[in-house]
């Protein structure tokens, strides 16, 4: 009886011990179905800084693989489905990562598709072009240079970058183009997410296309809360 009573008491005490709180991915409505996830979370819509974290799914749970300070658009964040081009906001939502690129060679261990930036590499952001929101080499005649990015001109930011699949698969003109995860510049971005060069190298070496990596961008609460995606 004493042993049984002791076992019952121990079980009761264990029941009172709080379990670990769910990780951020475990609070999300959708993580994209893969076993790798990047979260880029800002405190609120008007924030220009926050945290980037990359996660692995192991044994049914999401485990943090790394994190870094992140920067967002100069005007904060905006719901991806209603964002306007030129608003200097980072689109919130859950997106795939079509490919990586960079002026520098791919970091050791990189397995995602990686394109080296060359002198003729452009990202077309001209709403009137057939190449809207696409990498082009060379820049096509219907894509105005004034409405696009000459990638090699951004030596610091595009040393390493990952394309964020915002408005990419079926581009809606006027919604926005050229949204990347890239290296920090001098301050807030024009709508991308940026981290340190060391963090970008770590993310590129970590990302495994066979594991379906996605990126979720959002805020801690409210209508653009990252947990909604």
PDB file of C-alpha atoms in Angstrom:
ATOM      1  CA  UNK A   1       0.000   0.000   0.000  1.00  0.00           C
ATOM      2  CA  UNK A   2       2.806   2.361   0.837  1.00  0.00           C
ATOM      3  CA  UNK A   3       4.491   1.770  -2.526  1.00  0.00           C
ATOM      4  CA  UNK A   4       1.217   2.264  -4.369  1.00  0.00           C
ATOM      5  CA  UNK A   5       0.519   5.454  -2.445  1.00  0.00           C
ATOM      6  CA  UNK A   6       4.017   6.754  -3.187  1.00  0.00           C
ATOM      7  CA  UNK A   7       3.616   5.997  -6.895  1.00  0.00           C
ATOM      8  CA  UNK A   8       0.265   7.762  -6.953  1.00  0.00           C
ATOM      9  CA  UNK A   9       1.738  10.801  -5.212  1.00  0.00           C
ATOM     10  CA  UNK A  10       4.638  10.916  -7.692  1.00  0.00           C
ATOM     11  CA  UNK A  11       2.246  10.714 -10.628  1.00  0.00           C
ATOM     12  CA  UNK A  12       0.190  13.548  -9.162  1.00  0.00           C
ATOM     13  CA  UNK A  13       3.272  15.717  -8.782  1.00  0.00           C
ATOM     14  CA  UNK A  14       4.347  15.032 -12.366  1.00  0.00           C
ATOM     15  CA  UNK A  15       0.918  16.066 -13.578  1.00  0.00           C
ATOM     16  CA  UNK A  16       1.423  19.437 -11.908  1.00  0.00           C
ATOM     17  CA  UNK A  17       4.750  20.093 -13.669  1.00  0.00           C
ATOM     18  CA  UNK A  18       4.031  22.374 -16.642  1.00  0.00           C
ATOM     19  CA  UNK A  19       4.986  21.009 -20.041  1.00  0.00           C
ATOM     20  CA  UNK A  20       7.186  23.002 -22.415  1.00  0.00           C
ATOM     21  CA  UNK A  21       5.212  25.697 -24.260  1.00  0.00           C
ATOM     22  CA  UNK A  22       4.626  25.018 -27.962  1.00  0.00           C
ATOM     23  CA  UNK A  23       7.250  26.428 -30.300  1.00  0.00           C
ATOM     24  CA  UNK A  24       6.290  29.145 -32.759  1.00  0.00           C
ATOM     25  CA  UNK A  25       5.819  26.735 -35.698  1.00  0.00           C
ATOM     26  CA  UNK A  26       3.613  24.535 -33.512  1.00  0.00           C
ATOM     27  CA  UNK A  27       1.311  27.523 -32.990  1.00  0.00           C
ATOM     28  CA  UNK A  28       0.959  28.215 -36.707  1.00  0.00           C
ATOM     29  CA  UNK A  29      -2.066  27.317 -38.804  1.00  0.00           C
ATOM     30  CA  UNK A  30       0.129  25.935 -41.597  1.00  0.00           C
ATOM     31  CA  UNK A  31       3.855  25.351 -41.995  1.00  0.00           C
ATOM     32  CA  UNK A  32       3.841  24.293 -45.639  1.00  0.00           C
ATOM     33  CA  UNK A  33       4.080  20.532 -45.237  1.00  0.00           C
ATOM     34  CA  UNK A  34       7.862  20.231 -45.194  1.00  0.00           C
ATOM     35  CA  UNK A  35      10.284  19.530 -42.381  1.00  0.00           C
ATOM     36  CA  UNK A  36      12.196  22.823 -42.556  1.00  0.00           C
ATOM     37  CA  UNK A  37      10.770  26.263 -41.820  1.00  0.00           C
ATOM     38  CA  UNK A  38      12.073  29.816 -41.511  1.00  0.00           C
ATOM     39  CA  UNK A  39      10.074  32.277 -39.419  1.00  0.00           C
ATOM     40  CA  UNK A  40      10.605  36.027 -39.757  1.00  0.00           C
ATOM     41  CA  UNK A  41       8.679  37.687 -36.951  1.00  0.00           C
ATOM     42  CA  UNK A  42       8.332  41.377 -36.111  1.00  0.00           C
ATOM     43  CA  UNK A  43       6.689  42.761 -32.949  1.00  0.00           C
ATOM     44  CA  UNK A  44       4.024  44.733 -34.872  1.00  0.00           C
ATOM     45  CA  UNK A  45       3.083  45.899 -38.371  1.00  0.00           C
ATOM     46  CA  UNK A  46       5.059  49.122 -38.139  1.00  0.00           C
ATOM     47  CA  UNK A  47       8.253  47.415 -36.973  1.00  0.00           C
ATOM     48  CA  UNK A  48      11.410  47.510 -39.056  1.00  0.00           C
ATOM     49  CA  UNK A  49      13.274  44.877 -37.026  1.00  0.00           C
ATOM     50  CA  UNK A  50      12.593  41.497 -35.482  1.00  0.00           C
ATOM     51  CA  UNK A  51      13.920  37.934 -35.452  1.00  0.00           C
ATOM     52  CA  UNK A  52      14.616  35.320 -38.101  1.00  0.00           C
ATOM     53  CA  UNK A  53      14.613  31.717 -36.857  1.00  0.00           C
ATOM     54  CA  UNK A  54      15.115  28.513 -38.800  1.00  0.00           C
ATOM     55  CA  UNK A  55      13.589  25.263 -37.607  1.00  0.00           C
ATOM     56  CA  UNK A  56      13.817  21.519 -38.218  1.00  0.00           C
ATOM     57  CA  UNK A  57      10.958  19.083 -37.661  1.00  0.00           C
ATOM     58  CA  UNK A  58      12.212  16.094 -35.710  1.00  0.00           C
ATOM     59  CA  UNK A  59      10.201  13.261 -34.144  1.00  0.00           C
ATOM     60  CA  UNK A  60       6.969  15.197 -34.543  1.00  0.00           C
ATOM     61  CA  UNK A  61       8.254  18.449 -33.035  1.00  0.00           C
ATOM     62  CA  UNK A  62       9.793  21.672 -34.360  1.00  0.00           C
ATOM     63  CA  UNK A  63      13.305  22.292 -33.033  1.00  0.00           C
ATOM     64  CA  UNK A  64      15.175  25.580 -33.418  1.00  0.00           C
ATOM     65  CA  UNK A  65      18.265  25.236 -35.579  1.00  0.00           C
ATOM     66  CA  UNK A  66      19.392  28.876 -35.408  1.00  0.00           C
ATOM     67  CA  UNK A  67      18.282  32.492 -35.157  1.00  0.00           C
ATOM     68  CA  UNK A  68      19.460  35.985 -36.015  1.00  0.00           C
ATOM     69  CA  UNK A  69      18.351  39.604 -35.787  1.00  0.00           C
ATOM     70  CA  UNK A  70      16.329  40.589 -38.860  1.00  0.00           C
ATOM     71  CA  UNK A  71      15.270  43.786 -40.606  1.00  0.00           C
ATOM     72  CA  UNK A  72      12.065  44.435 -42.514  1.00  0.00           C
ATOM     73  CA  UNK A  73      10.665  47.117 -44.808  1.00  0.00           C
ATOM     74  CA  UNK A  74      11.162  50.796 -44.002  1.00  0.00           C
ATOM     75  CA  UNK A  75       7.372  51.109 -43.642  1.00  0.00           C
ATOM     76  CA  UNK A  76       6.995  47.867 -41.689  1.00  0.00           C
ATOM     77  CA  UNK A  77       4.943  44.868 -42.809  1.00  0.00           C
ATOM     78  CA  UNK A  78       1.710  44.462 -44.773  1.00  0.00           C
ATOM     79  CA  UNK A  79      -0.649  41.591 -45.568  1.00  0.00           C
ATOM     80  CA  UNK A  80       0.792  39.896 -48.642  1.00  0.00           C
ATOM     81  CA  UNK A  81      -2.535  39.535 -50.416  1.00  0.00           C
ATOM     82  CA  UNK A  82      -3.210  43.269 -50.438  1.00  0.00           C
ATOM     83  CA  UNK A  83       0.309  44.713 -50.483  1.00  0.00           C
ATOM     84  CA  UNK A  84       1.124  47.390 -53.072  1.00  0.00           C
ATOM     85  CA  UNK A  85       4.368  47.640 -55.014  1.00  0.00           C
ATOM     86  CA  UNK A  86       6.565  50.532 -53.949  1.00  0.00           C
ATOM     87  CA  UNK A  87       5.061  50.687 -50.449  1.00  0.00           C
ATOM     88  CA  UNK A  88       8.366  49.735 -48.755  1.00  0.00           C
ATOM     89  CA  UNK A  89       6.532  47.094 -46.736  1.00  0.00           C
ATOM     90  CA  UNK A  90       7.479  43.459 -46.243  1.00  0.00           C
ATOM     91  CA  UNK A  91       4.662  41.097 -47.306  1.00  0.00           C
ATOM     92  CA  UNK A  92       3.383  38.760 -44.612  1.00  0.00           C
ATOM     93  CA  UNK A  93       2.387  35.186 -45.370  1.00  0.00           C
ATOM     94  CA  UNK A  94       3.769  31.692 -45.921  1.00  0.00           C
ATOM     95  CA  UNK A  95       5.944  31.281 -49.022  1.00  0.00           C
ATOM     96  CA  UNK A  96       8.189  28.804 -50.755  1.00  0.00           C
ATOM     97  CA  UNK A  97      11.835  29.537 -51.605  1.00  0.00           C
ATOM     98  CA  UNK A  98      12.255  29.013 -55.361  1.00  0.00           C
ATOM     99  CA  UNK A  99      16.061  29.388 -55.518  1.00  0.00           C
ATOM    100  CA  UNK A 100      19.075  31.194 -54.097  1.00  0.00           C
ATOM    101  CA  UNK A 101      21.499  33.562 -55.751  1.00  0.00           C
ATOM    102  CA  UNK A 102      24.511  35.670 -54.963  1.00  0.00           C
ATOM    103  CA  UNK A 103      27.378  37.792 -56.147  1.00  0.00           C
ATOM    104  CA  UNK A 104      29.652  35.560 -54.080  1.00  0.00           C
ATOM    105  CA  UNK A 105      30.022  31.822 -54.529  1.00  0.00           C
ATOM    106  CA  UNK A 106      27.567  29.614 -52.681  1.00  0.00           C
ATOM    107  CA  UNK A 107      28.636  28.917 -49.082  1.00  0.00           C
ATOM    108  CA  UNK A 108      30.080  25.481 -48.359  1.00  0.00           C
ATOM    109  CA  UNK A 109      27.330  22.926 -47.899  1.00  0.00           C
ATOM    110  CA  UNK A 110      24.716  24.742 -50.003  1.00  0.00           C
ATOM    111  CA  UNK A 111      22.359  22.293 -51.725  1.00  0.00           C
ATOM    112  CA  UNK A 112      19.574  24.646 -52.846  1.00  0.00           C
ATOM    113  CA  UNK A 113      19.726  25.782 -56.467  1.00  0.00           C
ATOM    114  CA  UNK A 114      22.132  28.727 -56.502  1.00  0.00           C
ATOM    115  CA  UNK A 115      22.624  31.195 -59.334  1.00  0.00           C
ATOM    116  CA  UNK A 116      25.711  33.398 -59.518  1.00  0.00           C
ATOM    117  CA  UNK A 117      25.020  37.036 -60.271  1.00  0.00           C
ATOM    118  CA  UNK A 118      26.712  38.306 -63.419  1.00  0.00           C
ATOM    119  CA  UNK A 119      26.994  41.712 -65.042  1.00  0.00           C
ATOM    120  CA  UNK A 120      23.903  41.042 -67.166  1.00  0.00           C
ATOM    121  CA  UNK A 121      21.757  39.705 -64.272  1.00  0.00           C
ATOM    122  CA  UNK A 122      18.601  41.729 -63.553  1.00  0.00           C
ATOM    123  CA  UNK A 123      15.405  41.277 -61.567  1.00  0.00           C
ATOM    124  CA  UNK A 124      12.569  42.692 -63.641  1.00  0.00           C
ATOM    125  CA  UNK A 125      10.084  44.744 -61.621  1.00  0.00           C
ATOM    126  CA  UNK A 126       8.459  46.550 -64.536  1.00  0.00           C
ATOM    127  CA  UNK A 127       4.687  45.999 -64.359  1.00  0.00           C
ATOM    128  CA  UNK A 128       4.418  46.313 -68.136  1.00  0.00           C
ATOM    129  CA  UNK A 129       6.993  43.618 -68.894  1.00  0.00           C
ATOM    130  CA  UNK A 130       6.337  39.986 -69.739  1.00  0.00           C
ATOM    131  CA  UNK A 131       9.254  39.227 -67.395  1.00  0.00           C
ATOM    132  CA  UNK A 132       7.659  40.877 -64.353  1.00  0.00           C
ATOM    133  CA  UNK A 133       9.040  39.485 -61.083  1.00  0.00           C
ATOM    134  CA  UNK A 134      11.602  37.291 -62.811  1.00  0.00           C
ATOM    135  CA  UNK A 135      15.396  36.986 -63.025  1.00  0.00           C
ATOM    136  CA  UNK A 136      16.489  37.936 -66.520  1.00  0.00           C
ATOM    137  CA  UNK A 137      19.793  37.682 -68.392  1.00  0.00           C
ATOM    138  CA  UNK A 138      20.105  40.011 -70.182  1.00  0.00           C
ATOM    139  CA  UNK A 139      17.404  42.563 -69.351  1.00  0.00           C
ATOM    140  CA  UNK A 140      14.699  42.283 -72.043  1.00  0.00           C
ATOM    141  CA  UNK A 141      13.742  45.272 -74.151  1.00  0.00           C
ATOM    142  CA  UNK A 142      10.273  45.531 -72.571  1.00  0.00           C
ATOM    143  CA  UNK A 143      11.715  45.727 -69.028  1.00  0.00           C
ATOM    144  CA  UNK A 144      12.792  49.251 -68.124  1.00  0.00           C
ATOM    145  CA  UNK A 145      16.035  49.543 -66.168  1.00  0.00           C
ATOM    146  CA  UNK A 146      14.498  52.318 -64.069  1.00  0.00           C
ATOM    147  CA  UNK A 147      11.803  49.880 -62.896  1.00  0.00           C
ATOM    148  CA  UNK A 148      14.142  46.959 -62.171  1.00  0.00           C
ATOM    149  CA  UNK A 149      17.150  45.907 -60.105  1.00  0.00           C
ATOM    150  CA  UNK A 150      20.603  45.436 -61.591  1.00  0.00           C
ATOM    151  CA  UNK A 151      21.582  42.727 -59.134  1.00  0.00           C
ATOM    152  CA  UNK A 152      25.333  43.170 -59.322  1.00  0.00           C
ATOM    153  CA  UNK A 153      24.953  46.786 -58.204  1.00  0.00           C
ATOM    154  CA  UNK A 154      23.961  45.590 -54.706  1.00  0.00           C
ATOM    155  CA  UNK A 155      27.328  44.178 -53.725  1.00  0.00           C
ATOM    156  CA  UNK A 156      26.589  43.978 -50.006  1.00  0.00           C
ATOM    157  CA  UNK A 157      22.906  42.997 -49.965  1.00  0.00           C
ATOM    158  CA  UNK A 158      23.086  40.421 -52.735  1.00  0.00           C
ATOM    159  CA  UNK A 159      26.319  38.773 -51.697  1.00  0.00           C
ATOM    160  CA  UNK A 160      23.888  35.961 -50.755  1.00  0.00           C
ATOM    161  CA  UNK A 161      20.118  35.836 -51.145  1.00  0.00           C
ATOM    162  CA  UNK A 162      17.124  33.507 -51.195  1.00  0.00           C
ATOM    163  CA  UNK A 163      14.148  34.309 -53.407  1.00  0.00           C
ATOM    164  CA  UNK A 164      10.927  34.513 -51.395  1.00  0.00           C
ATOM    165  CA  UNK A 165       8.027  33.091 -53.407  1.00  0.00           C
ATOM    166  CA  UNK A 166       5.803  36.140 -52.822  1.00  0.00           C
ATOM    167  CA  UNK A 167       3.797  36.957 -55.985  1.00  0.00           C
ATOM    168  CA  UNK A 168       6.084  34.626 -57.888  1.00  0.00           C
ATOM    169  CA  UNK A 169       4.205  31.625 -59.265  1.00  0.00           C
ATOM    170  CA  UNK A 170       1.403  33.669 -60.856  1.00  0.00           C
ATOM    171  CA  UNK A 171       2.515  37.309 -60.555  1.00  0.00           C
ATOM    172  CA  UNK A 172      -0.161  39.935 -59.990  1.00  0.00           C
ATOM    173  CA  UNK A 173       1.068  43.199 -61.423  1.00  0.00           C
ATOM    174  CA  UNK A 174       1.203  46.012 -58.922  1.00  0.00           C
ATOM    175  CA  UNK A 175       1.459  43.716 -55.908  1.00  0.00           C
ATOM    176  CA  UNK A 176       5.220  43.656 -55.729  1.00  0.00           C
ATOM    177  CA  UNK A 177       8.358  42.052 -57.111  1.00  0.00           C
ATOM    178  CA  UNK A 178      11.844  41.192 -55.987  1.00  0.00           C
ATOM    179  CA  UNK A 179      11.209  40.081 -52.410  1.00  0.00           C
ATOM    180  CA  UNK A 180      14.236  38.276 -51.020  1.00  0.00           C
ATOM    181  CA  UNK A 181      15.921  37.132 -47.838  1.00  0.00           C
ATOM    182  CA  UNK A 182      19.312  38.776 -48.164  1.00  0.00           C
ATOM    183  CA  UNK A 183      22.260  40.336 -46.346  1.00  0.00           C
ATOM    184  CA  UNK A 184      21.798  43.540 -44.331  1.00  0.00           C
ATOM    185  CA  UNK A 185      22.329  46.850 -46.046  1.00  0.00           C
ATOM    186  CA  UNK A 186      22.701  50.140 -44.211  1.00  0.00           C
ATOM    187  CA  UNK A 187      19.223  50.063 -42.656  1.00  0.00           C
ATOM    188  CA  UNK A 188      15.654  48.882 -43.179  1.00  0.00           C
ATOM    189  CA  UNK A 189      14.821  47.273 -46.522  1.00  0.00           C
ATOM    190  CA  UNK A 190      12.532  48.256 -49.386  1.00  0.00           C
ATOM    191  CA  UNK A 191      10.332  45.235 -48.571  1.00  0.00           C
ATOM    192  CA  UNK A 192      12.718  42.303 -48.211  1.00  0.00           C
ATOM    193  CA  UNK A 193      13.894  40.557 -45.057  1.00  0.00           C
ATOM    194  CA  UNK A 194      17.578  40.954 -44.255  1.00  0.00           C
ATOM    195  CA  UNK A 195      20.030  39.370 -41.821  1.00  0.00           C
ATOM    196  CA  UNK A 196      23.792  39.410 -41.314  1.00  0.00           C
ATOM    197  CA  UNK A 197      26.096  37.834 -43.856  1.00  0.00           C
ATOM    198  CA  UNK A 198      27.020  35.116 -41.371  1.00  0.00           C
ATOM    199  CA  UNK A 199      23.343  34.291 -40.826  1.00  0.00           C
ATOM    200  CA  UNK A 200      22.746  34.057 -44.588  1.00  0.00           C
ATOM    201  CA  UNK A 201      25.660  31.656 -44.955  1.00  0.00           C
ATOM    202  CA  UNK A 202      24.268  29.510 -42.144  1.00  0.00           C
ATOM    203  CA  UNK A 203      20.749  29.484 -43.624  1.00  0.00           C
ATOM    204  CA  UNK A 204      22.016  28.542 -47.094  1.00  0.00           C
ATOM    205  CA  UNK A 205      24.126  25.688 -45.721  1.00  0.00           C
ATOM    206  CA  UNK A 206      21.148  24.495 -43.641  1.00  0.00           C
ATOM    207  CA  UNK A 207      18.367  24.626 -46.244  1.00  0.00           C
ATOM    208  CA  UNK A 208      17.677  21.278 -47.896  1.00  0.00           C
ATOM    209  CA  UNK A 209      15.375  21.341 -50.937  1.00  0.00           C
ATOM    210  CA  UNK A 210      14.430  17.700 -50.311  1.00  0.00           C
ATOM    211  CA  UNK A 211      12.848  18.798 -47.022  1.00  0.00           C
ATOM    212  CA  UNK A 212      10.526  21.423 -48.516  1.00  0.00           C
ATOM    213  CA  UNK A 213      11.734  24.573 -46.732  1.00  0.00           C
ATOM    214  CA  UNK A 214       9.292  27.499 -46.453  1.00  0.00           C
ATOM    215  CA  UNK A 215       9.414  30.978 -44.968  1.00  0.00           C
ATOM    216  CA  UNK A 216       6.645  32.474 -42.824  1.00  0.00           C
ATOM    217  CA  UNK A 217       6.657  36.242 -42.343  1.00  0.00           C
ATOM    218  CA  UNK A 218       4.425  37.998 -39.850  1.00  0.00           C
ATOM    219  CA  UNK A 219       3.934  39.817 -36.583  1.00  0.00           C
ATOM    220  CA  UNK A 220       3.593  38.693 -32.989  1.00  0.00           C
ATOM    221  CA  UNK A 221      -0.146  39.424 -32.946  1.00  0.00           C
ATOM    222  CA  UNK A 222      -2.991  41.098 -34.813  1.00  0.00           C
ATOM    223  CA  UNK A 223      -4.238  40.650 -38.359  1.00  0.00           C
ATOM    224  CA  UNK A 224      -0.780  39.834 -39.696  1.00  0.00           C
ATOM    225  CA  UNK A 225       0.193  37.476 -36.848  1.00  0.00           C
ATOM    226  CA  UNK A 226       2.604  34.818 -38.042  1.00  0.00           C
ATOM    227  CA  UNK A 227       0.468  32.168 -36.351  1.00  0.00           C
ATOM    228  CA  UNK A 228      -2.327  32.841 -38.895  1.00  0.00           C
ATOM    229  CA  UNK A 229      -0.241  31.441 -41.720  1.00  0.00           C
TER     230      UNK A 229
END
